[in-house]
Tab-separated table of N, CA and C in Angstrom:
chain	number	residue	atom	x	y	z
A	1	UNK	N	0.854	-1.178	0.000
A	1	UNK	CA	0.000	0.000	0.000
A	1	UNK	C	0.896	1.236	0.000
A	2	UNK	N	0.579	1.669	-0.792
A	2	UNK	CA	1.061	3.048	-0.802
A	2	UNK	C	1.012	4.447	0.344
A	3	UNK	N	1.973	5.524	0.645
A	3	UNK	CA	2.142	5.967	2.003
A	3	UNK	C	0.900	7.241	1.015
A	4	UNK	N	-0.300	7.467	2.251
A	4	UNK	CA	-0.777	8.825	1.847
A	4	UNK	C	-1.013	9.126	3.489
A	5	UNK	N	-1.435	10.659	3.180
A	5	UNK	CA	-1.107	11.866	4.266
A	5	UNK	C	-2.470	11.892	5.048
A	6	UNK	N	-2.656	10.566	6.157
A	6	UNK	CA	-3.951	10.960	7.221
A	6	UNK	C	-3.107	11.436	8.349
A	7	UNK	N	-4.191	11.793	9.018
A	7	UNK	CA	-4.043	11.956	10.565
A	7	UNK	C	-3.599	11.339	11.599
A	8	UNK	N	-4.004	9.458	11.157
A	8	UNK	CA	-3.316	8.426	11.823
A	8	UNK	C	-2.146	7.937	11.632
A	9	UNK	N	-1.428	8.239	10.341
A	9	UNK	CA	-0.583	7.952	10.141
A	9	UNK	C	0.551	8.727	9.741
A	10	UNK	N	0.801	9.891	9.872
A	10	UNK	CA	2.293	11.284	9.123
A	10	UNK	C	3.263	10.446	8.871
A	11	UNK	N	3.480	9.614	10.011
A	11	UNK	CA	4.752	8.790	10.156
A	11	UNK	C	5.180	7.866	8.666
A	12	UNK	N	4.209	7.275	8.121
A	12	UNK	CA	3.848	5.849	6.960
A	12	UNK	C	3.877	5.006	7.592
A	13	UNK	N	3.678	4.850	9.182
A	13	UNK	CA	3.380	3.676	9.932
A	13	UNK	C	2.234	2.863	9.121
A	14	UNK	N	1.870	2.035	10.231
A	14	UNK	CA	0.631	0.718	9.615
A	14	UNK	C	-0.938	1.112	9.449
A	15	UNK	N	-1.188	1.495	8.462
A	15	UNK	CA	-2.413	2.412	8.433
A	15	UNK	C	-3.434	2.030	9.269
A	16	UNK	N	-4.404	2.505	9.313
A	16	UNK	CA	-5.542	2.334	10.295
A	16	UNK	C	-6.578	2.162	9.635
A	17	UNK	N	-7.292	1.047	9.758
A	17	UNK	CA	-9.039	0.956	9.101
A	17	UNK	C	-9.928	1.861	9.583
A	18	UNK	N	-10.861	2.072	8.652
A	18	UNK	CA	-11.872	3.137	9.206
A	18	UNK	C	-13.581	1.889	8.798
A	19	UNK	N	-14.370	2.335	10.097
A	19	UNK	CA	-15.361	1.549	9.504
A	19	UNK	C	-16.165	2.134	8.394
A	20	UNK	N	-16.139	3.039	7.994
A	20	UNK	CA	-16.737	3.998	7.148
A	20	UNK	C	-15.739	5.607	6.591
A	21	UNK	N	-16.451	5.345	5.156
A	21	UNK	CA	-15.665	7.078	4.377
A	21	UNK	C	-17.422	7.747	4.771
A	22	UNK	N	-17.428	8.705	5.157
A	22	UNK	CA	-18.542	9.699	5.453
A	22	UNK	C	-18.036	10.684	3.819
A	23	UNK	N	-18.994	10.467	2.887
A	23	UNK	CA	-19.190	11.437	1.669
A	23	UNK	C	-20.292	12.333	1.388
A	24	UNK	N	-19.642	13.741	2.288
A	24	UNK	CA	-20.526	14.805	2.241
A	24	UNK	C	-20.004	15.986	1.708
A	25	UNK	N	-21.059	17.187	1.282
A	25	UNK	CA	-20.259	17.974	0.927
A	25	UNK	C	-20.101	19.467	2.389
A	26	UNK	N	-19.808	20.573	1.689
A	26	UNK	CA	-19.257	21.117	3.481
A	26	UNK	C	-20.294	22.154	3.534
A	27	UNK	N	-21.805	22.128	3.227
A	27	UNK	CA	-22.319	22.498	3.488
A	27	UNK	C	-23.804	21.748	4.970
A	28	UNK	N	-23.021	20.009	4.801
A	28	UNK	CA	-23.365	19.596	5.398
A	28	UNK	C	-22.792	18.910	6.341
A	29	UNK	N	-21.785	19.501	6.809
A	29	UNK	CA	-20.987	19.357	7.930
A	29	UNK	C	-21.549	19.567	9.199
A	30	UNK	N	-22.623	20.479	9.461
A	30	UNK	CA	-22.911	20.552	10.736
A	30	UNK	C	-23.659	18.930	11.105
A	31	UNK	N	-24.024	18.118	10.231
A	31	UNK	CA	-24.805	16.881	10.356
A	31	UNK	C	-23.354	15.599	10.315
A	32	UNK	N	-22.286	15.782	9.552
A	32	UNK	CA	-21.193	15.085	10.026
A	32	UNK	C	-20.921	15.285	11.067
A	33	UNK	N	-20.707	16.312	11.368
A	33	UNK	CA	-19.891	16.564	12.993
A	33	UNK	C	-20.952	16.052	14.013
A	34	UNK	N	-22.313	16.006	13.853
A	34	UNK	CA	-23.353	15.110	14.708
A	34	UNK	C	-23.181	13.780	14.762
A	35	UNK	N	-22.903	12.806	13.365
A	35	UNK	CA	-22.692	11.941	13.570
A	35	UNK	C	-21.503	10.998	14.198
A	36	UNK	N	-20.138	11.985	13.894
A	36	UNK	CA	-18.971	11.716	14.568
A	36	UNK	C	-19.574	11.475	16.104
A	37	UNK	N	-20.298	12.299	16.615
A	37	UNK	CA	-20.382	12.712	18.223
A	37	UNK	C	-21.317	11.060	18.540
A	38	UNK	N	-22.274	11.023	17.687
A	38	UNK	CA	-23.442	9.981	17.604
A	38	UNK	C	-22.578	8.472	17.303
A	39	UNK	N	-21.428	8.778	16.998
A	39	UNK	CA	-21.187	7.146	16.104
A	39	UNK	C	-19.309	6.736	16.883
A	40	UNK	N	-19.179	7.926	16.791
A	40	UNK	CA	-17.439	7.427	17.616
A	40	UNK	C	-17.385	8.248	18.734
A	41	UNK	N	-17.898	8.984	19.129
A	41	UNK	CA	-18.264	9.280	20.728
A	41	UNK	C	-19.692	8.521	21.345
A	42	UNK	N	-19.609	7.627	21.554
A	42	UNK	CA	-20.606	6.744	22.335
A	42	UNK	C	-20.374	5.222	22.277
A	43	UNK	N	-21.109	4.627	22.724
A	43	UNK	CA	-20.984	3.168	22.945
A	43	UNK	C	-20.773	2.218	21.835
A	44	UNK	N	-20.927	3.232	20.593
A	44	UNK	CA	-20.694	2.346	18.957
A	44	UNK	C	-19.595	2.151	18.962
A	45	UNK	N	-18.480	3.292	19.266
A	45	UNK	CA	-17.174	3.631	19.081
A	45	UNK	C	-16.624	3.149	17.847
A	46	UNK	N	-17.609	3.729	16.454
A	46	UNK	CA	-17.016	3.509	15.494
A	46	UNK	C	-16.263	4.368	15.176
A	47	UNK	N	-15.319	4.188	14.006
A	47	UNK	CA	-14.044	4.790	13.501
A	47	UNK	C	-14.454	5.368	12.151
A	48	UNK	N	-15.061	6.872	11.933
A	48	UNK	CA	-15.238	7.400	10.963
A	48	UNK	C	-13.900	7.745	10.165
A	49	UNK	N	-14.166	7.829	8.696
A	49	UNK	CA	-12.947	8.949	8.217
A	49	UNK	C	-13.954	9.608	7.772
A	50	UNK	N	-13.660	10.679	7.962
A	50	UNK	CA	-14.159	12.398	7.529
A	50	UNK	C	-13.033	13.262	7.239
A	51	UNK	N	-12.643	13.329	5.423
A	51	UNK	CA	-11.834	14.069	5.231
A	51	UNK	C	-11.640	15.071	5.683
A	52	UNK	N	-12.075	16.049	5.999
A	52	UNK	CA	-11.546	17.152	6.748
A	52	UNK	C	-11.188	17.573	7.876
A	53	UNK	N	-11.067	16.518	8.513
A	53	UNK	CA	-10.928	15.992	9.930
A	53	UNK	C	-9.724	15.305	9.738
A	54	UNK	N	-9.625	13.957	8.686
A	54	UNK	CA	-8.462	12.773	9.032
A	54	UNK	C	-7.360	12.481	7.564
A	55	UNK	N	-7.352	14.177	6.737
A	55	UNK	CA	-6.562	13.791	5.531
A	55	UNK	C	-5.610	15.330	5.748
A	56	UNK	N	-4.399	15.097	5.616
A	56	UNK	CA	-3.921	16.290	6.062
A	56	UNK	C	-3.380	16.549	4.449
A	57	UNK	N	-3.337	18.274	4.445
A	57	UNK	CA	-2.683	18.569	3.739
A	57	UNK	C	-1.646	18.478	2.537
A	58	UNK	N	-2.030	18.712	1.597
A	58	UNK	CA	-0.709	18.453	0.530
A	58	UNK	C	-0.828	16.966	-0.564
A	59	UNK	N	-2.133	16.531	-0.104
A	59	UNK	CA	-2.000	15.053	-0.617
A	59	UNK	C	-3.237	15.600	-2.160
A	60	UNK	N	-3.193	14.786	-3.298
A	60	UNK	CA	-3.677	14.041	-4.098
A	60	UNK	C	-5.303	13.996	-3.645
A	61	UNK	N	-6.138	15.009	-4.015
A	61	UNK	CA	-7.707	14.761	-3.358
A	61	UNK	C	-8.435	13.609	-4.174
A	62	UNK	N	-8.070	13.361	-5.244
A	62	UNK	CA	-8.485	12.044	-6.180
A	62	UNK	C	-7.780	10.712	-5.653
A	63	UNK	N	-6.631	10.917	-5.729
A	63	UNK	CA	-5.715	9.693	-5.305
A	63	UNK	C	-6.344	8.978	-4.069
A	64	UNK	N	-5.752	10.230	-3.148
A	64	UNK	CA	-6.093	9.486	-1.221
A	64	UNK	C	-7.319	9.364	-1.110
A	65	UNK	N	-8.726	9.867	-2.168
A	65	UNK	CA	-10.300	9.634	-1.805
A	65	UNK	C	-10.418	8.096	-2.204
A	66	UNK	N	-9.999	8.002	-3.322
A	66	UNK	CA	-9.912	6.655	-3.720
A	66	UNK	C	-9.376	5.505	-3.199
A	67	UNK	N	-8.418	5.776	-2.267
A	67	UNK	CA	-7.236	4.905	-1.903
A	67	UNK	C	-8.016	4.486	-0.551
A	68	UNK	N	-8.870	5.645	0.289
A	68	UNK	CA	-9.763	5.284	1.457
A	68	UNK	C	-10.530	4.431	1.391
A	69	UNK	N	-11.072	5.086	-0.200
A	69	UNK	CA	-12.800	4.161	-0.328
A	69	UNK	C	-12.630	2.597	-0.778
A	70	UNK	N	-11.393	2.386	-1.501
A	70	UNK	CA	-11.242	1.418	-1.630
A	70	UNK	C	-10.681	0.022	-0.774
A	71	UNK	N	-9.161	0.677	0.332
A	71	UNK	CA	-8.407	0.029	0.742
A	71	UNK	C	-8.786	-0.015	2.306
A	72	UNK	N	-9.102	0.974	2.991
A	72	UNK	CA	-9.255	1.408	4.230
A	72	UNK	C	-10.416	1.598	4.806
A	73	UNK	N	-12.032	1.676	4.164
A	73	UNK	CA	-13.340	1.657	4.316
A	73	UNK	C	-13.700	0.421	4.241
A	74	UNK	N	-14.248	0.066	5.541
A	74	UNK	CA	-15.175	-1.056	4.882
A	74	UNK	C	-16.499	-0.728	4.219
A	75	UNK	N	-16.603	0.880	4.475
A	75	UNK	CA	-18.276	1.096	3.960
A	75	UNK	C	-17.999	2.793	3.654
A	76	UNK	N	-18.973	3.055	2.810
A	76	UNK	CA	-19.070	4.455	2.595
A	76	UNK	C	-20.455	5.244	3.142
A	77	UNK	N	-20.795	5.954	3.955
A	77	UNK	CA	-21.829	6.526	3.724
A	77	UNK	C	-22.208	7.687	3.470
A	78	UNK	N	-23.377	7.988	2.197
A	78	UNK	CA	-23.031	9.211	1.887
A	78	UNK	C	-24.115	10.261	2.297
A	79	UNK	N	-24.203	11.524	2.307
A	79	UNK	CA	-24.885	12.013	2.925
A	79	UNK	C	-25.589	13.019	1.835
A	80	UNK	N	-26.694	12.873	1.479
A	80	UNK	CA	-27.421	12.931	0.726
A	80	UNK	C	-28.552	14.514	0.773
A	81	UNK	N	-28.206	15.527	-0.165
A	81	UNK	CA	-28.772	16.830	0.281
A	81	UNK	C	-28.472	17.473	-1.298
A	82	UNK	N	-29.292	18.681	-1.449
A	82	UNK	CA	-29.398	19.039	-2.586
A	82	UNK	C	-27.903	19.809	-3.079
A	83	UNK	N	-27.519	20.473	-2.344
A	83	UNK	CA	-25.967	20.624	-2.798
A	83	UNK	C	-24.625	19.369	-3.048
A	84	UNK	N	-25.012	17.686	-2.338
A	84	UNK	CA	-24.426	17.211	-2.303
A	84	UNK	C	-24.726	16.751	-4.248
A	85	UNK	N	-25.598	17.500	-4.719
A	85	UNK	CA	-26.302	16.647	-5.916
A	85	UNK	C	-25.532	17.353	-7.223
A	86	UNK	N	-24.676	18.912	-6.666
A	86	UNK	CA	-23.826	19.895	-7.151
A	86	UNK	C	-22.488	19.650	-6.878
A	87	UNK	N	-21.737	18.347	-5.883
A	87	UNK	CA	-20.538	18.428	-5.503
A	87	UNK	C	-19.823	17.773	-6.877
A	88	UNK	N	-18.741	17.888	-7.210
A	88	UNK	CA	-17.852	16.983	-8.007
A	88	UNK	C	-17.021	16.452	-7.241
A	89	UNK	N	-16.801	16.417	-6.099
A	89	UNK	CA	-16.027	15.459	-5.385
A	89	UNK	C	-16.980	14.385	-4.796
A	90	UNK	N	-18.266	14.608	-4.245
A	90	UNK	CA	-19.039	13.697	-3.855
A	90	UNK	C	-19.426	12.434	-4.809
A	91	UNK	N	-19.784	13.100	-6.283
A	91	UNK	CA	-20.568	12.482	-7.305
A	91	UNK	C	-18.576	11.334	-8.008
A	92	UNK	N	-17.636	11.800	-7.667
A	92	UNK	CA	-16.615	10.780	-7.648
A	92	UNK	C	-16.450	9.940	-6.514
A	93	UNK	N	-16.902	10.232	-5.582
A	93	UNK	CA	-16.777	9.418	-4.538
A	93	UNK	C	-17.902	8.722	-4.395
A	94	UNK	N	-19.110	9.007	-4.984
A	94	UNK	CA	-20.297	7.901	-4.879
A	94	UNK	C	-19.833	6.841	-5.897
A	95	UNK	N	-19.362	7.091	-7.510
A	95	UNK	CA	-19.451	6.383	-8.687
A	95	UNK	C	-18.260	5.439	-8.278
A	96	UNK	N	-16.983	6.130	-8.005
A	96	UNK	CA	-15.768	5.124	-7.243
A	96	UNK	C	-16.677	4.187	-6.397
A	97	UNK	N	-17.116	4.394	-5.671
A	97	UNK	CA	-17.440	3.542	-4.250
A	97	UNK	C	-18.723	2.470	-5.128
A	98	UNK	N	-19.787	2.584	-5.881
A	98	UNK	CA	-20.337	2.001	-6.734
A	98	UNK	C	-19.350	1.120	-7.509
A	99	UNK	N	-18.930	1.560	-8.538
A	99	UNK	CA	-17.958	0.740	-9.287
A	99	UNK	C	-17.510	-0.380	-8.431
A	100	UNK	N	-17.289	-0.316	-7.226
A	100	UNK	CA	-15.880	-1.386	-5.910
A	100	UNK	C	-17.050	-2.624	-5.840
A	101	UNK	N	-18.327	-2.218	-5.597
A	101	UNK	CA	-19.552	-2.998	-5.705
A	101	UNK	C	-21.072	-3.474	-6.494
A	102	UNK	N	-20.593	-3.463	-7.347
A	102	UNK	CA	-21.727	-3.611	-8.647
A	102	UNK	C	-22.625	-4.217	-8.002
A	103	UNK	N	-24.209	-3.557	-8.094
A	103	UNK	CA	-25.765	-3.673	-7.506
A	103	UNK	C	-25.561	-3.729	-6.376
A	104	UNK	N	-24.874	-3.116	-5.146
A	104	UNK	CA	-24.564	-2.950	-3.921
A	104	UNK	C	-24.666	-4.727	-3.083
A	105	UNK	N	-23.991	-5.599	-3.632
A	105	UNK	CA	-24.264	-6.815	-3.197
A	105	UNK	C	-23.421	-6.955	-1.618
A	106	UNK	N	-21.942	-6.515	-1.461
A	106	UNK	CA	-21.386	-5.971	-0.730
A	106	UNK	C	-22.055	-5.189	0.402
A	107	UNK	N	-23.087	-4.429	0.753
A	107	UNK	CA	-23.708	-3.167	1.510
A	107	UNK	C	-22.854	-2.670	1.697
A	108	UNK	N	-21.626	-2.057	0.641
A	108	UNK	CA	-20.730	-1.247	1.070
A	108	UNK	C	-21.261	0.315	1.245
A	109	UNK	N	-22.061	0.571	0.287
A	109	UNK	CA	-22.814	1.972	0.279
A	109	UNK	C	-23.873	2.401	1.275
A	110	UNK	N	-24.072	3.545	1.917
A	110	UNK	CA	-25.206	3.354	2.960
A	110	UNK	C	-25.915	5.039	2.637
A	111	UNK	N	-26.818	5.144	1.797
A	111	UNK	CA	-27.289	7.023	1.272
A	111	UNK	C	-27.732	6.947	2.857
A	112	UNK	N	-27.317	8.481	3.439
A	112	UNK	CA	-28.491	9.012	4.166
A	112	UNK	C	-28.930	10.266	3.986
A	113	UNK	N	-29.597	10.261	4.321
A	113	UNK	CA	-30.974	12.032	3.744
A	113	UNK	C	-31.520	12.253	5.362
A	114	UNK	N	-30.667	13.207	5.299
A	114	UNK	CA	-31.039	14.028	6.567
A	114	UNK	C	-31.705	15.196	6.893
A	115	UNK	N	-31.848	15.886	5.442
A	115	UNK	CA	-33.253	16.838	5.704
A	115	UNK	C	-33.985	16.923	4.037
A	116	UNK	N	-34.874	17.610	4.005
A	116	UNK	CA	-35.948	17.533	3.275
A	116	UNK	C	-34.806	18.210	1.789
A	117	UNK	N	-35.309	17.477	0.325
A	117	UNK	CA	-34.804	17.923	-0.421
A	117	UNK	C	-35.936	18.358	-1.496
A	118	UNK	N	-35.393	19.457	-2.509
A	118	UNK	CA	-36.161	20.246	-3.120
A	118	UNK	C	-35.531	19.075	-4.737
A	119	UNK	N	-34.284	18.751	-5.138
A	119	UNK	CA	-33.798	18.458	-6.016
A	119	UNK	C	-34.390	16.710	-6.304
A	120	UNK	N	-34.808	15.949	-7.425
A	120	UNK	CA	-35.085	14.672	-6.920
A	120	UNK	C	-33.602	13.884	-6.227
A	121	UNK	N	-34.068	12.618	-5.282
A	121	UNK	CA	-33.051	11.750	-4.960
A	121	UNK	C	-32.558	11.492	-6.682
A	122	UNK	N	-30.947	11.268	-5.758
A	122	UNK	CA	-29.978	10.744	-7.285
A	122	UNK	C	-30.162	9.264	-7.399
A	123	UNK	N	-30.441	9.742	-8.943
A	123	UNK	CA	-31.085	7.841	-9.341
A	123	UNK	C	-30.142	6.532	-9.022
A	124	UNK	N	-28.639	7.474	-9.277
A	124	UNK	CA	-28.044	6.324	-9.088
A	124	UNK	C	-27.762	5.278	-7.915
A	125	UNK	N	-28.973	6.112	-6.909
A	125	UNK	CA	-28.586	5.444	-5.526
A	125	UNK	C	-30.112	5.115	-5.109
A	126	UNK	N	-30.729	4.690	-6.193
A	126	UNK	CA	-32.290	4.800	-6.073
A	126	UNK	C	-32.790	2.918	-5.952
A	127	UNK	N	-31.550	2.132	-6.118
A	127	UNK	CA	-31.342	0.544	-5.303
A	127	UNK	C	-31.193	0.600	-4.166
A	128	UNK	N	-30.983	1.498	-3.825
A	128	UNK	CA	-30.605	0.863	-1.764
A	128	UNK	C	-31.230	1.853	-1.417
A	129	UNK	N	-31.478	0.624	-0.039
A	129	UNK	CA	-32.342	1.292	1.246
A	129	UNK	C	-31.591	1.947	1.693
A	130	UNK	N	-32.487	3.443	2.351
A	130	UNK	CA	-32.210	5.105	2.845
A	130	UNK	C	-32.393	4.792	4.075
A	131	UNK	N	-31.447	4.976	4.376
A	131	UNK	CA	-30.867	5.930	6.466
A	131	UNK	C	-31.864	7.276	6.194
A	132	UNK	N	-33.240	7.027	6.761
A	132	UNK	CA	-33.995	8.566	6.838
A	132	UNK	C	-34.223	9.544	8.082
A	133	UNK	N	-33.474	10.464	8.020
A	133	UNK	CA	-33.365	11.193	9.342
A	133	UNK	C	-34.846	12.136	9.139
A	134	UNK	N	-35.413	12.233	8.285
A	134	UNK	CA	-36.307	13.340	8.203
A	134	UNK	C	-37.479	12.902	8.140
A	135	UNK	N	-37.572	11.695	8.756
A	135	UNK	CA	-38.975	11.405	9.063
A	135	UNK	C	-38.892	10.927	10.499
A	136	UNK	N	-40.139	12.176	11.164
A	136	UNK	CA	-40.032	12.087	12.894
A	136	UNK	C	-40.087	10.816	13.798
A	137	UNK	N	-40.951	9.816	12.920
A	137	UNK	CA	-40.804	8.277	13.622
A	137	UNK	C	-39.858	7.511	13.119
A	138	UNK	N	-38.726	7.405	12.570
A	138	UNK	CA	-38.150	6.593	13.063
A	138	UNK	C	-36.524	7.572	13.181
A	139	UNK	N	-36.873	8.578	13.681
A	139	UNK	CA	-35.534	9.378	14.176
A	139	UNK	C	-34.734	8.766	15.547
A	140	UNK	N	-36.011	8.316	16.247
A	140	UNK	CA	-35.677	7.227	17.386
A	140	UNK	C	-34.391	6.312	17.299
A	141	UNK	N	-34.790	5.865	16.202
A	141	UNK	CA	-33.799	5.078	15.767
A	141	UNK	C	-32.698	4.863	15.217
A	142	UNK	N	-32.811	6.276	14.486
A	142	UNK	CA	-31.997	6.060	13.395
A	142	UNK	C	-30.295	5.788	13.784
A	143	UNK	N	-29.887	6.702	14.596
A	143	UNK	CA	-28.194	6.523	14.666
A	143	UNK	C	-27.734	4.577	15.384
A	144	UNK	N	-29.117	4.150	16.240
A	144	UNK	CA	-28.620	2.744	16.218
A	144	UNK	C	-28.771	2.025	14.590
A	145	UNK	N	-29.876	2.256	14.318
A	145	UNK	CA	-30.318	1.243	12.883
A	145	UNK	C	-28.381	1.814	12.089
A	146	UNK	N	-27.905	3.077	12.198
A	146	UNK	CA	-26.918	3.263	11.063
A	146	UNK	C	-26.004	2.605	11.514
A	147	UNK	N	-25.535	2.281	13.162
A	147	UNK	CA	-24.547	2.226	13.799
A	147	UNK	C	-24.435	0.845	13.351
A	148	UNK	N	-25.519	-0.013	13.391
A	148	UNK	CA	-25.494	-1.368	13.242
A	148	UNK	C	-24.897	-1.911	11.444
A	149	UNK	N	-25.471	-0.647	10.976
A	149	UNK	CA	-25.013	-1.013	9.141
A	149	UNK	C	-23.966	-0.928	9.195
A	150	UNK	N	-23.118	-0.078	9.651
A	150	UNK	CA	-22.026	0.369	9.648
A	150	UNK	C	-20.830	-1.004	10.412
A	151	UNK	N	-21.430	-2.041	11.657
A	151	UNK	CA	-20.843	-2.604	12.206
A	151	UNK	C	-20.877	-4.173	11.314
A	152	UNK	N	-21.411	-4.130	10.580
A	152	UNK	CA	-21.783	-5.676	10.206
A	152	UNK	C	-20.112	-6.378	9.282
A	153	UNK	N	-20.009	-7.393	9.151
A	153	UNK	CA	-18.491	-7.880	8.814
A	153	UNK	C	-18.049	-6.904	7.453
């Protein structure tokens, strides 16, 4: 494996798995930074990567996105909002992460839609079941139901 520039590793020590690439764009960061708190601060103690948090500086934004989603994620989840439908880094990081799993047989992909959208859902993610934060009954649930997608082999 090739040495790229996270947070866990500056050194090129032994990289670190992440249970999930979180693919959002940074207008919906205030809902990443919830789930960090919801998913690796609490009893899940899962291991997000959230580029802007765990990719430092100076690196290859095509290269090291790819190199996560492929080598170091066991899962991607993406976070699903009408600007994310305008990102060009998101819409490479959904089609990469697709491509790794043709008809999501894997459940490597996990959309979630966390508030109401004006734009339609993107078709290409219109096979798999939605993580829905924006419907009031099963909000209850939702960060266990994700925590659990996120934990499975």
């Amino acid at each position: 494996m090739c040495f790229i520039a996270l947070e866990d590793d500056p050194e090129g020590g032994i990289p670190e798995l992440f249970d999930a690439f979180i693919c959002y764009c940074q207008s919906d960061f205030d809902f990443v930074h919830e789930m960090i708190q919801q998913l690796e601060q609490t009893d899940h103690k899962l291991k997000l990567c959230v580029f802007d948090r765990d990719v430092l500086p100076g690196s290859c934004v095509w290269t090291i996105t790819s190199e996560l989603i492929e080598k170091r994620c066991k899962r991607m989840v993406v976070v699903i909002s009408d600007e994310y439908l305008d990102s060009d880094a998101c819409d490479f990081q959904t089609k990469f992460a697709l491509s790794l799993c043709p008809g999501a047989r894997s459940k490597r992909l996990i959309p979630v839609k966390y508030r109401s959208m004006k734009k339609p859902f993107p078709s290409i993610l219109r096979f798999l079941t939605v993580c829905d934060y924006t419907r009031p009954c099963t909000q209850s649930w939702f960060w266990v139901r994700l925590a659990r997608a996120l934990s499975l082999p």
